[in-house]
Short mmCIF file of C-alpha atoms and ligand atoms in Angstrom, two decimals:
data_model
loop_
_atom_site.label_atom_id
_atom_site.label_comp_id
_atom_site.label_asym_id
_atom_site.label_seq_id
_atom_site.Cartn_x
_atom_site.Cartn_y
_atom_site.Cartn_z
CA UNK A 226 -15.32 -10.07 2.29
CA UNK A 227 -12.43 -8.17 3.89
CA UNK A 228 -9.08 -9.06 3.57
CA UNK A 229 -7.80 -6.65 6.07
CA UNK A 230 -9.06 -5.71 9.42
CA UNK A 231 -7.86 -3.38 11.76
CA UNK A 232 -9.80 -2.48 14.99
CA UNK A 233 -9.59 -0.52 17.74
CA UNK A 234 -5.61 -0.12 16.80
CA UNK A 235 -3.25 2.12 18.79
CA UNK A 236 0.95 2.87 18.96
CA UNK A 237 2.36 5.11 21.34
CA UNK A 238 5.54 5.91 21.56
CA UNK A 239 6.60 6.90 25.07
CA UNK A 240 4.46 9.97 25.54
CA UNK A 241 3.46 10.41 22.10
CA UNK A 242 0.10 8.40 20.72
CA UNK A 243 0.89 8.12 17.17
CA UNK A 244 -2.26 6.02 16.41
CA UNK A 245 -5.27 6.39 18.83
CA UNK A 246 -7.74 3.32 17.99
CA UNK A 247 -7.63 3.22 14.36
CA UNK A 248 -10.10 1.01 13.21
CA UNK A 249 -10.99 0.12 9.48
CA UNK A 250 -11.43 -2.70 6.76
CA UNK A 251 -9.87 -3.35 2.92
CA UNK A 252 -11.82 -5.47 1.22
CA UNK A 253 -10.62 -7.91 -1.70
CA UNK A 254 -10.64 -6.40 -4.95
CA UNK A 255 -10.62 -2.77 -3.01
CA UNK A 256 -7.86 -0.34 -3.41
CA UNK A 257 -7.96 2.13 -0.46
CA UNK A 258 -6.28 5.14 0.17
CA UNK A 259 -4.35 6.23 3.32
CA UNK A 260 -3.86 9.56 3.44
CA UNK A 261 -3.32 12.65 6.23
CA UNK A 262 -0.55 14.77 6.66
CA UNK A 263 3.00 14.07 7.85
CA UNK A 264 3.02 12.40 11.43
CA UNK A 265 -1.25 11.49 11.10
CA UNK A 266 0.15 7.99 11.87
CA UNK A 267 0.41 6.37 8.45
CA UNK A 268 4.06 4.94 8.50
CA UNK A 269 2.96 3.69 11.59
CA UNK A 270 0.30 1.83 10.86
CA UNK A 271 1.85 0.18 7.33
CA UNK A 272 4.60 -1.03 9.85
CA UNK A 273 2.46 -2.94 12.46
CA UNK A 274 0.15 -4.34 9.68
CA UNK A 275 3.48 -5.91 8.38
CA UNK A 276 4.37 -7.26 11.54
CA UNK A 277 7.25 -4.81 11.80
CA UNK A 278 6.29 -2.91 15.18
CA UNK A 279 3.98 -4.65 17.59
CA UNK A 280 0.77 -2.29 18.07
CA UNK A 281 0.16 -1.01 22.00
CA UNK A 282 -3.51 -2.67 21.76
CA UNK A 283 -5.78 -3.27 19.16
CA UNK A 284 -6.02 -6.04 16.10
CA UNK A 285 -4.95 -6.79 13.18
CA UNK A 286 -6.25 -9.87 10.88
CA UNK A 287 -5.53 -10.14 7.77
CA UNK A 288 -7.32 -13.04 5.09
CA UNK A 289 -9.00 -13.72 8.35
CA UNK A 290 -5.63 -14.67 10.30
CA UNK A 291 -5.36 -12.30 13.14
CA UNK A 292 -1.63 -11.29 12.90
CA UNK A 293 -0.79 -11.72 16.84
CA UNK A 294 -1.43 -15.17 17.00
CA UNK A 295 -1.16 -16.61 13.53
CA UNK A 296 1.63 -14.21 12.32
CA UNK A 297 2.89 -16.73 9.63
CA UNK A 298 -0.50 -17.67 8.25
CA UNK A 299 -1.62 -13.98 8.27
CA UNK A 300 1.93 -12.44 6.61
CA UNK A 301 2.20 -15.46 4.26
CA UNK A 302 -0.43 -13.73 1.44
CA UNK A 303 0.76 -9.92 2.58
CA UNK A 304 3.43 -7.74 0.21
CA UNK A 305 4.90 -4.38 0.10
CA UNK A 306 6.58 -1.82 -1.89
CA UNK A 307 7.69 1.61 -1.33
CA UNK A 308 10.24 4.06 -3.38
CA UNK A 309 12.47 4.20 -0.58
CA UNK A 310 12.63 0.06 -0.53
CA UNK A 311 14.59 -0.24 -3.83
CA UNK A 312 16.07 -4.31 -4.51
CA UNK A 313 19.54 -4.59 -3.80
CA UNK A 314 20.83 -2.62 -7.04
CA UNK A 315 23.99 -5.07 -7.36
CA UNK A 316 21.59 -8.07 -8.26
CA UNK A 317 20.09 -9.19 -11.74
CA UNK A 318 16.39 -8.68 -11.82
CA UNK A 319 16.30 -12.08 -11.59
CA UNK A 320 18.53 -12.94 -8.96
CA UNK A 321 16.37 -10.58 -6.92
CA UNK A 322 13.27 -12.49 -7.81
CA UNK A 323 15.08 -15.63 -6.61
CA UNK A 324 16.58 -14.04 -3.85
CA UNK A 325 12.47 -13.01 -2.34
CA UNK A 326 11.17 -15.97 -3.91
CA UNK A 327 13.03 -18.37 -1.68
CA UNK A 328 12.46 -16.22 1.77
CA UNK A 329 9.05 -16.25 0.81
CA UNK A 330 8.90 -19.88 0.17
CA UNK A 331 7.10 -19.60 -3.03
CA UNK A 332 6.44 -23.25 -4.77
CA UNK A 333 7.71 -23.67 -8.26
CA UNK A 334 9.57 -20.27 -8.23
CA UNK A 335 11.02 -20.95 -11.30
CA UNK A 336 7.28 -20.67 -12.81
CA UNK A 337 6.47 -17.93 -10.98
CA UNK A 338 9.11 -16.03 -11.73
CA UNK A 339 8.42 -16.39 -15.17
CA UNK A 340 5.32 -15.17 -15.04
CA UNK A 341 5.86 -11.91 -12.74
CA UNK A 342 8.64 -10.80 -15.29
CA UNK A 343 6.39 -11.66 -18.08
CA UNK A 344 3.37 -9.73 -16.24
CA UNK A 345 5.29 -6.42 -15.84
CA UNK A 346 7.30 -6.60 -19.19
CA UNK A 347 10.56 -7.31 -18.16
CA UNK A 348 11.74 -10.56 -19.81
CA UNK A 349 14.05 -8.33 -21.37
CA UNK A 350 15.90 -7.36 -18.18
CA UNK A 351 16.27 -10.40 -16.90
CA UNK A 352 20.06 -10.39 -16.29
CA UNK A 353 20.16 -6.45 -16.00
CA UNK A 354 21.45 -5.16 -12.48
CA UNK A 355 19.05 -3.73 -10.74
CA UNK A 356 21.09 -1.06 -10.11
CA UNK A 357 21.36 0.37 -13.29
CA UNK A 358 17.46 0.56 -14.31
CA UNK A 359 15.68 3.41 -15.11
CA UNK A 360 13.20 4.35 -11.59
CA UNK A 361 10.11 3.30 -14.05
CA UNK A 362 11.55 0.10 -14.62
CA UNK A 363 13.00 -0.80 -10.95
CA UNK A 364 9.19 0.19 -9.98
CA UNK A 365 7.87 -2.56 -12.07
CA UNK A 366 10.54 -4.64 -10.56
CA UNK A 367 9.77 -3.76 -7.34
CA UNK A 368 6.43 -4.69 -8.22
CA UNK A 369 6.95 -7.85 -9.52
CA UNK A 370 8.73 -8.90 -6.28
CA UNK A 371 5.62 -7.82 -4.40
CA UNK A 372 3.56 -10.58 -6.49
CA UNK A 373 5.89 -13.82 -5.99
CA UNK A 374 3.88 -14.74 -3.38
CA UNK A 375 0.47 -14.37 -4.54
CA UNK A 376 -0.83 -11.90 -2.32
CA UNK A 377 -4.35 -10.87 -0.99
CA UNK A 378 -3.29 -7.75 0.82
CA UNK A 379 -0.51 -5.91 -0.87
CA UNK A 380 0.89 -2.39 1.01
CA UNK A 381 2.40 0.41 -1.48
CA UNK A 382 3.31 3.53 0.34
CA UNK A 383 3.87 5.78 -2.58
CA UNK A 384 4.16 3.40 -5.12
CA UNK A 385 4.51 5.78 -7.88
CA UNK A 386 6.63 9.01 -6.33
CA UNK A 387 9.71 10.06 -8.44
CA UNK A 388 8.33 8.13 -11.65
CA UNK A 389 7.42 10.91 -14.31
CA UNK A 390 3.87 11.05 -15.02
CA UNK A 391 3.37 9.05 -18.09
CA UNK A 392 5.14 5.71 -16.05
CA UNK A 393 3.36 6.68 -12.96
CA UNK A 394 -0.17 6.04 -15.10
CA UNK A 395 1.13 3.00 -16.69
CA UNK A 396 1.67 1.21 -12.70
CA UNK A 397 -1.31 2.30 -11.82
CA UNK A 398 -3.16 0.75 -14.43
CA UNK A 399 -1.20 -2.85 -13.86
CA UNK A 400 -2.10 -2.07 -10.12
CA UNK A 401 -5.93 -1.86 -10.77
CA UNK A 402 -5.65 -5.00 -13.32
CA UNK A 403 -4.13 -6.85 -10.66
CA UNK A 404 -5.97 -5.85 -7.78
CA UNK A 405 -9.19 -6.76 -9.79
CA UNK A 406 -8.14 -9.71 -11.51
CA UNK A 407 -6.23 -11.75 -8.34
CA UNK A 408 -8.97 -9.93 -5.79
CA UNK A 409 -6.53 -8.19 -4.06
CA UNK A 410 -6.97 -5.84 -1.64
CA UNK A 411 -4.55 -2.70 -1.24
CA UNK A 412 -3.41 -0.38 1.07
CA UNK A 413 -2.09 2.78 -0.44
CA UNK A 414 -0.32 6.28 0.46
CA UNK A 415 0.39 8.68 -1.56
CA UNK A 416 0.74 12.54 -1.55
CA UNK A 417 -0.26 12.97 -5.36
CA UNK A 418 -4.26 13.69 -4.97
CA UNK A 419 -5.05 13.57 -8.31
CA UNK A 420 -3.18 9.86 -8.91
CA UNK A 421 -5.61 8.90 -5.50
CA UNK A 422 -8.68 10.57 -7.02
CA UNK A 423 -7.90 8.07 -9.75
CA UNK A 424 -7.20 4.76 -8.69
CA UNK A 425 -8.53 4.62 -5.09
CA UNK A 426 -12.03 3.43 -4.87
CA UNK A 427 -12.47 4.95 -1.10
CA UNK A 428 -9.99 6.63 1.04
CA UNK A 429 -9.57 7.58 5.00
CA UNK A 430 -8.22 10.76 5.70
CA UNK A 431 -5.58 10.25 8.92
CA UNK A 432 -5.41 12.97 11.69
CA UNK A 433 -3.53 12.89 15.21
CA UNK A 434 -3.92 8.47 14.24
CA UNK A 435 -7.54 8.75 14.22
CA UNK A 436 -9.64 8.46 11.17
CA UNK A 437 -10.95 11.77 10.53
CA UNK A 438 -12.95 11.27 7.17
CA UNK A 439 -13.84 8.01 4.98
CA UNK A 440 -15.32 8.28 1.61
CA UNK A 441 -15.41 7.97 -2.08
CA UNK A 442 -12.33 10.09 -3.18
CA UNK A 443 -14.54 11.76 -6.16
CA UNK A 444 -17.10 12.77 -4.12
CA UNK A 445 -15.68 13.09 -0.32
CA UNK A 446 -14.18 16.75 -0.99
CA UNK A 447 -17.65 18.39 -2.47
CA UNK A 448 -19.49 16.54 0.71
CA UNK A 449 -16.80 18.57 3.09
CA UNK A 450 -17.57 22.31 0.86
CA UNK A 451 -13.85 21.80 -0.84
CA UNK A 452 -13.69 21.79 -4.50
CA UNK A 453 -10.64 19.20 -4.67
CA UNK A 454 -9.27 16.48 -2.99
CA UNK A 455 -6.29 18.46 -2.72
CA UNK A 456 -8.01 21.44 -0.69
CA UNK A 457 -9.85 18.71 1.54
CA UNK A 458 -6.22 17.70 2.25
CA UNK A 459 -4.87 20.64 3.04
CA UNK A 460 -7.97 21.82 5.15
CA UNK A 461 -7.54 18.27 7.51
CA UNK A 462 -3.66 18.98 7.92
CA UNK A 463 -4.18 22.86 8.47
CA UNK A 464 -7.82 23.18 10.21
CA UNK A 465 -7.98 19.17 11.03
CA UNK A 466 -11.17 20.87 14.20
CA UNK A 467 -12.90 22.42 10.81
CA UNK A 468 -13.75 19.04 9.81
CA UNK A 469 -17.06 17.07 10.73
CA UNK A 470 -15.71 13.36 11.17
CA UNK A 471 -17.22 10.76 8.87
CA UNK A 472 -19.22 8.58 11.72
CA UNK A 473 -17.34 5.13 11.36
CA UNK A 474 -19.55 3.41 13.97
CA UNK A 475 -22.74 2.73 10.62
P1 ADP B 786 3.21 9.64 8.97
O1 ADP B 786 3.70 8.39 8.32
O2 ADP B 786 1.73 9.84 8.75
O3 ADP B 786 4.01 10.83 8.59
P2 ADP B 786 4.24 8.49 11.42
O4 ADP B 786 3.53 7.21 11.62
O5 ADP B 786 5.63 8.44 10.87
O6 ADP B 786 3.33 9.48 10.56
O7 ADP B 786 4.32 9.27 12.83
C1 ADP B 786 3.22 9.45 13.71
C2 ADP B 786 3.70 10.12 15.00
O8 ADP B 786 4.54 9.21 15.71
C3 ADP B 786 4.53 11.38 14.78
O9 ADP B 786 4.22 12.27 15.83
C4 ADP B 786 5.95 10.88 14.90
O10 ADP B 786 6.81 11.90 15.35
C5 ADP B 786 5.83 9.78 15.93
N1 ADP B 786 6.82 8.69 15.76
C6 ADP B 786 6.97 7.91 14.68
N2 ADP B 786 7.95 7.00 14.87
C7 ADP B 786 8.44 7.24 16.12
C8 ADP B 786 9.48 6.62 16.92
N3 ADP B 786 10.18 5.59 16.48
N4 ADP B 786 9.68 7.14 18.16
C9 ADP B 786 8.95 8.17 18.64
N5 ADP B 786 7.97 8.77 17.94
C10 ADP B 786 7.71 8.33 16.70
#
């Protein structure tokens, strides 16, 4: 079952068409990976799935709420986090909690609040400023915030940038726990090919806001003559008319 689905989506901006009828599915349990280079349309497309910018045409349902009509319903079970998102650094961990608990409207916060710092390991920074936490730690923090509110389709645009590497593999691994254990679906960007080769189970390689290629991230770059993921992506931002599209319509 899909917990996200985007079809036929497009966003232009004055003259420029920053996504041209992007359509494609997350399904729960599924970690997918958006990737392309700079201005492919990925910023763009995080931001109307939150409800942030309204799309030009096209849909958007998420846990089988489509977004223009049922926004509530359909953002209620959605989360994000991003690097350049950090919690306000002059609150405790958990007055931050609190703080995103209670816009969300999460039932018994308290409880769940509880069990988010117990989940990422930080009981013991409960009353710690943000502000002063190592960038592993405010991650996990970050984190935690996007679970309050139980959701189905979580958004992490670089999730893991700035964190050295042995941190970085530690969230990734409580991202795949969680994504398998709560069936989550995620939506995730990253620039690091080789953390995407390891924790995306398919990805969808942006160009010009058009899906250029869909596959499995192990095996998509051998199928396109490119020995890494990393050469695939520089081949679709350099020589994006060398590429064979993946046929989306099967
Ligand atoms: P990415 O996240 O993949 O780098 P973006 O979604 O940020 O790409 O941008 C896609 C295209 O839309 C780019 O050509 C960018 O210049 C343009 N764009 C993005 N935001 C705006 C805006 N607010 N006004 C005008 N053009 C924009």
């Amino acid at each position: 079952m899909s917990i996200l689905a985007v079809s036929d989506l497009c966003k232009q901006y004055g003259p420029t068409t920053a996504v041209n009828g992007l359509s494609f599915q997350v399904g729960s349990h599924e970690i997918l990976g958006l990737l392309g280079p700079n201005g492919a349309g990925k910023t763009t497309t995080i931001n109307m799935i939150l409800g942030v910018l309204e799309p030009t045409s096209g849909s958007i349902t998420i846990g089988g709420c489509d977004l223009a009509k049922r926004r509530r319903q359909a953002l209620g079970r959605t989360n994000f986090a991003a690097v350049y998102a950090p919690l306000p650094g002059n609150l405790t961990v958990a007055q931050n909690l609190r703080v995103f608990g209670m816009l969300y409207a999460v039932s018994h916060l308290r409880d769940r609040i509880e069990t988010v710092l117990h989940d990422f390991d930080l009981l013991q920074f409960r009353d710690t400023k943000c502000g002063v936490l190592s960038s592993g730690e405010q991650a996990r923090v970050a984190l935690a915030k996007a679970m309050l509110n139980q959701p189905r389709l979580l958004l992490l645009d670089e999730p893991t940038a700035s964190l050295d590497p042995s941190i970085a593999r530690e969230i990734r691994a409580t991202i795949r726990q969680f994504a398998e254990r709560n069936g989550v679906g995620v939506l995730w960007t990253s620039h690091n090919m080789i953390e995407v080769a390891e924790v995306c189970h398919r990805v969808l390689f942006l160009s010009k806001g058009k899906v250029l290629l869909e596959g499995d991230p192990r095996t998509l770059p051998q199928e396109n003559n490119h020995p890494t993921l990393e050469d695939l992506f520089v081949a679709v931002a350099r020589e994006p008319l060398t590429i064979r599209p993946t046929d989306m319509s099967s």
